[in-house]
Tab-separated table of C-alpha atoms in Angstrom:
chain	number	residue	atom	x	y	z
Y	20	MET	CA	151.661	186.028	345.122
Y	21	SER	CA	154.007	187.556	343.643
Y	22	LEU	CA	155.175	187.097	339.984
Y	23	ARG	CA	158.874	187.180	338.676
Y	24	LEU	CA	160.308	190.556	337.103
Y	25	SER	CA	160.447	188.873	333.670
Y	26	VAL	CA	156.711	187.783	333.245
Y	27	VAL	CA	155.669	191.680	334.573
Y	28	GLN	CA	157.801	193.023	331.600
Y	29	THR	CA	156.382	190.872	328.821
Y	30	ALA	CA	152.775	191.684	329.849
Y	31	GLN	CA	153.478	195.096	329.883
Y	32	LEU	CA	154.896	194.603	326.562
Y	33	PHE	CA	151.939	192.964	325.061
Y	34	LEU	CA	149.372	195.444	326.582
Y	35	HIS	CA	151.679	198.789	324.570
Y	36	GLN	CA	151.502	196.908	321.336
Y	37	SER	CA	147.664	196.096	321.279
Y	38	ARG	CA	147.251	199.936	322.162
Y	39	HIS	CA	149.234	200.647	319.404
Y	40	LEU	CA	147.499	198.349	317.049
Y	41	HIS	CA	144.123	199.319	318.345
Y	42	ALA	CA	145.323	203.270	317.391
Y	43	THR	CA	146.509	202.111	314.107
Y	44	ALA	CA	143.265	200.830	313.174
Y	45	LEU	CA	141.377	203.683	313.781
Y	46	ARG	CA	143.401	205.627	311.772
Y	47	ALA	CA	143.038	203.480	308.727
Y	48	SER	CA	139.671	203.358	309.174
Y	49	VAL	CA	138.870	207.363	308.288
Y	50	LEU	CA	139.033	207.377	304.408
Y	51	SER	CA	138.556	210.355	302.107
Y	52	THR	CA	136.311	210.461	299.499
Y	53	ASP	CA	139.075	209.772	296.913
Y	54	LEU	CA	139.595	205.917	296.584
Y	55	PHE	CA	142.332	206.111	294.229
Y	56	ALA	CA	144.562	208.549	296.894
Y	57	ASP	CA	143.129	205.687	299.562
Y	58	MET	CA	144.725	202.681	297.239
Y	59	GLY	CA	147.870	204.907	296.636
Y	60	LEU	CA	146.899	204.728	292.845
Y	61	ASP	CA	147.247	208.519	292.443
Y	62	LYS	CA	151.082	208.675	292.547
Y	63	PRO	CA	152.741	207.281	289.529
Y	64	ARG	CA	154.672	203.717	289.995
Y	65	PRO	CA	158.032	202.957	289.190
Y	66	VAL	CA	158.720	200.986	286.462
Y	67	ALA	CA	160.891	197.948	287.441
Y	68	PRO	CA	163.508	197.956	284.864
Y	69	ASP	CA	164.249	194.477	282.909
Y	70	LEU	CA	161.198	192.884	283.214
Y	71	PRO	CA	160.198	189.638	281.532
Y	72	PRO	CA	158.378	189.716	278.222
Y	73	ARG	CA	154.668	189.923	278.342
Y	74	GLY	CA	152.125	188.500	276.242
Y	75	PRO	CA	152.562	185.057	274.007
Y	76	PHE	CA	156.669	184.252	273.925
Y	77	GLU	CA	157.791	182.014	271.030
Y	78	TRP	CA	160.226	179.188	272.158
Y	79	THR	CA	162.677	178.154	269.484
Y	80	SER	CA	162.832	174.386	269.041
Y	81	SER	CA	166.421	174.340	271.106
Y	82	GLU	CA	165.004	176.580	274.210
Y	83	ASN	CA	161.830	174.634	274.449
Y	84	PRO	CA	161.189	173.904	277.926
Y	85	VAL	CA	158.465	171.556	277.965
Y	86	ALA	CA	159.028	168.103	275.797
Y	87	PRO	CA	156.236	167.236	273.025
Y	88	SER	CA	153.490	164.686	274.174
Y	89	ARG	CA	153.861	161.228	272.873
Y	90	LEU	CA	150.918	160.001	271.080
Y	91	PHE	CA	149.314	157.091	272.427
Y	92	PRO	CA	147.493	154.580	270.179
Y	93	ASP	CA	143.807	154.877	269.707
Y	94	LYS	CA	142.202	151.997	271.082
Y	95	ASN	CA	139.068	151.966	268.742
Y	96	ALA	CA	141.281	152.063	265.953
Y	97	SER	CA	140.995	149.049	263.613
Y	98	LYS	CA	143.327	146.284	263.964
Y	99	PRO	CA	144.044	143.699	261.007
Y	100	PRO	CA	142.001	140.666	261.010
Y	101	LYS	CA	143.595	137.718	262.399
Y	102	TYR	CA	143.595	134.607	260.425
Y	103	HIS	CA	144.089	131.335	261.806
Y	104	PHE	CA	146.856	128.832	260.493
Y	105	HIS	CA	145.945	125.621	261.150
Y	106	ALA	CA	148.237	122.817	261.032
Y	107	HIS	CA	147.572	118.589	261.974
Y	108	PHE	CA	150.420	115.855	262.058
Y	109	THR	CA	149.745	112.248	262.099
Y	110	PRO	CA	151.897	109.364	261.850
Y	111	ASN	CA	150.323	109.015	258.519
Y	112	ASN	CA	150.121	112.124	257.082
Y	113	THR	CA	149.963	116.055	257.567
Y	114	LYS	CA	146.964	118.132	256.518
Y	115	ILE	CA	147.051	122.320	256.918
Y	116	PHE	CA	143.954	124.398	256.459
Y	117	LEU	CA	143.598	128.306	256.789
Y	118	ALA	CA	140.411	129.777	258.613
Y	119	ASP	CA	139.229	133.692	258.538
Y	120	PRO	CA	138.986	135.246	261.527
Y	121	LYS	CA	135.718	133.744	262.904
Y	122	GLY	CA	137.127	130.331	262.327
Y	123	ARG	CA	135.652	129.016	259.217
Y	124	PRO	CA	137.940	127.404	256.487
Y	125	ILE	CA	138.577	130.266	253.456
Y	126	PRO	CA	137.810	128.511	249.952
Y	127	LYS	CA	140.781	126.512	248.907
Y	128	GLY	CA	142.488	126.926	251.641
Y	129	CYS	CA	143.110	122.951	252.491
Y	130	TRP	CA	145.830	120.944	251.929
Y	131	SER	CA	147.475	117.633	252.738
Y	132	GLY	CA	149.986	115.313	251.877
Y	133	GLY	CA	148.185	113.410	249.598
Y	134	SER	CA	146.523	116.509	247.730
Y	135	CYS	CA	150.627	117.796	247.456
Y	136	GLY	CA	151.058	114.405	245.333
Y	137	PHE	CA	152.758	112.365	248.164
Y	138	LYS	CA	151.624	108.756	248.163
Y	139	GLY	CA	151.643	106.225	251.119
Y	140	VAL	CA	153.557	106.761	253.886
Y	141	ASN	CA	155.229	109.754	252.124
Y	142	ARG	CA	152.503	112.166	253.174
Y	143	SER	CA	153.860	112.322	256.614
Y	144	SER	CA	156.896	113.022	255.668
Y	145	GLN	CA	158.826	116.501	256.256
Y	146	GLU	CA	158.966	116.986	252.047
Y	147	ALA	CA	155.107	116.601	252.366
Y	148	GLY	CA	154.844	119.228	255.264
Y	149	TYR	CA	157.212	121.390	253.286
Y	150	GLN	CA	155.010	121.353	250.185
Y	151	CYS	CA	151.905	121.952	252.157
Y	152	ALA	CA	152.979	125.028	254.093
Y	153	VAL	CA	154.626	126.573	250.427
Y	154	SER	CA	150.979	126.159	248.929
Y	155	ALA	CA	149.472	127.910	252.648
Y	156	PHE	CA	151.814	130.858	252.134
Y	157	GLN	CA	150.954	131.309	248.605
Y	158	ARG	CA	147.140	131.334	249.486
Y	159	ILE	CA	147.764	134.214	251.979
Y	160	ASP	CA	149.848	136.392	249.427
Y	161	LYS	CA	146.636	136.308	247.581
Y	162	VAL	CA	144.437	137.069	250.829
Y	163	MET	CA	146.677	139.897	251.638
Y	164	GLU	CA	145.891	141.395	247.709
Y	165	GLU	CA	141.989	140.853	248.217
Y	166	ASN	CA	142.059	142.049	251.921
Y	167	GLY	CA	144.761	143.921	252.666
Y	168	PRO	CA	147.085	143.640	255.746
Y	169	ILE	CA	146.090	140.497	258.242
Y	170	THR	CA	147.624	138.910	261.196
Y	171	LEU	CA	148.504	135.331	261.722
Y	172	ALA	CA	147.624	132.940	264.704
Y	173	ILE	CA	149.220	129.465	264.475
Y	174	HIS	CA	147.547	126.171	265.872
Y	175	LEU	CA	149.915	123.031	265.774
Y	176	ARG	CA	148.551	119.779	266.445
Y	177	GLY	CA	150.410	116.374	266.712
Y	178	PHE	CA	154.113	115.190	266.626
Y	179	GLY	CA	154.139	113.504	262.907
Y	180	LYS	CA	157.176	113.940	260.756
Y	181	GLY	CA	156.010	116.615	258.798
Y	182	ARG	CA	155.965	118.905	262.200
Y	183	THR	CA	159.784	119.758	261.680
Y	184	ALA	CA	159.279	120.947	258.257
Y	185	VAL	CA	156.245	123.657	259.120
Y	186	GLU	CA	158.181	124.989	262.314
Y	187	GLN	CA	161.335	125.665	260.223
Y	188	ILE	CA	159.947	126.967	256.960
Y	189	PHE	CA	159.011	130.257	259.168
Y	190	LEU	CA	162.822	130.575	259.990
Y	191	THR	CA	163.958	130.034	256.532
Y	192	SER	CA	163.937	132.690	253.733
Y	193	GLU	CA	160.311	131.241	252.366
Y	194	GLY	CA	159.112	132.497	255.779
Y	195	ASP	CA	160.544	136.198	256.183
Y	196	LYS	CA	157.551	137.666	254.888
Y	197	PHE	CA	155.143	135.780	256.906
Y	198	ARG	CA	156.691	135.906	259.951
Y	199	PRO	CA	156.123	139.421	260.862
Y	200	LEU	CA	152.501	138.553	260.763
Y	201	VAL	CA	152.610	135.932	263.421
Y	202	VAL	CA	150.800	137.172	266.688
Y	203	GLU	CA	150.119	134.171	268.162
Y	204	VAL	CA	151.506	130.276	268.396
Y	205	GLU	CA	149.360	127.141	270.057
Y	206	ASP	CA	150.109	124.115	270.827
Y	207	ARG	CA	146.667	121.795	270.802
Y	208	THR	CA	148.369	118.226	270.657
Y	209	HIS	CA	146.151	116.168	272.762
Y	210	ILE	CA	147.520	115.108	276.331
Y	211	LYS	CA	146.013	111.536	277.648
Y	212	ILE	CA	145.972	112.054	281.254
Y	213	GLY	CA	144.369	108.801	282.964
Y	214	GLY	CA	141.875	106.943	281.279
Y	215	THR	CA	141.487	103.448	279.995
Y	216	ARG	CA	144.683	101.304	279.257
Y	217	ALA	CA	146.770	101.997	276.291
Y	218	LYS	CA	147.204	99.898	273.195
Y	219	LYS	CA	149.887	97.660	272.971
Y	220	ALA	CA	152.799	99.248	271.298
Y	221	ARG	CA	153.415	98.431	267.747
Y	222	ARG	CA	156.244	96.120	266.404
Y	223	LEU	CA	157.575	96.330	262.789
């Protein structure tokens, strides 16, 4: 079997290179007793010009390539306590009371249309709801003076006439101080699903 000329030449070249590498390895294995001479450290090394400075380098504020790290809020940091603002609106009355973070009513923190000086059907009017909310705001002021900053969770129930007044008072100048404290708004109005037959509609 005959081989092509190119294959034979490639094999000869490979054998020649392998012999050369073997001879170079044998010469390199013969070392002297001077370790520094073998490593080439006995000769002065050339100093490269314009080398970058070594050691600590202070960047200016305009040249610093590293952006300052953003501080993340501490998850374990204490948050302001969340007080609860409960408002119950019925066709005959308006009731507002404040509760502490554990859900317990705070002292002197309950108001109704009757306690604000309204009688009869007027206890459920918009003016009665407005007066109850103003009294609640005054009590919240005293709570913040005693306990520091707080947050508010508003819980609404019912569709009486006083509901509109209480919702709007947070959007007026009287509620500018307390609007940033609100962190939660919840509607707790009962919705009847199924059940017994409803009462006959009242006619006046």
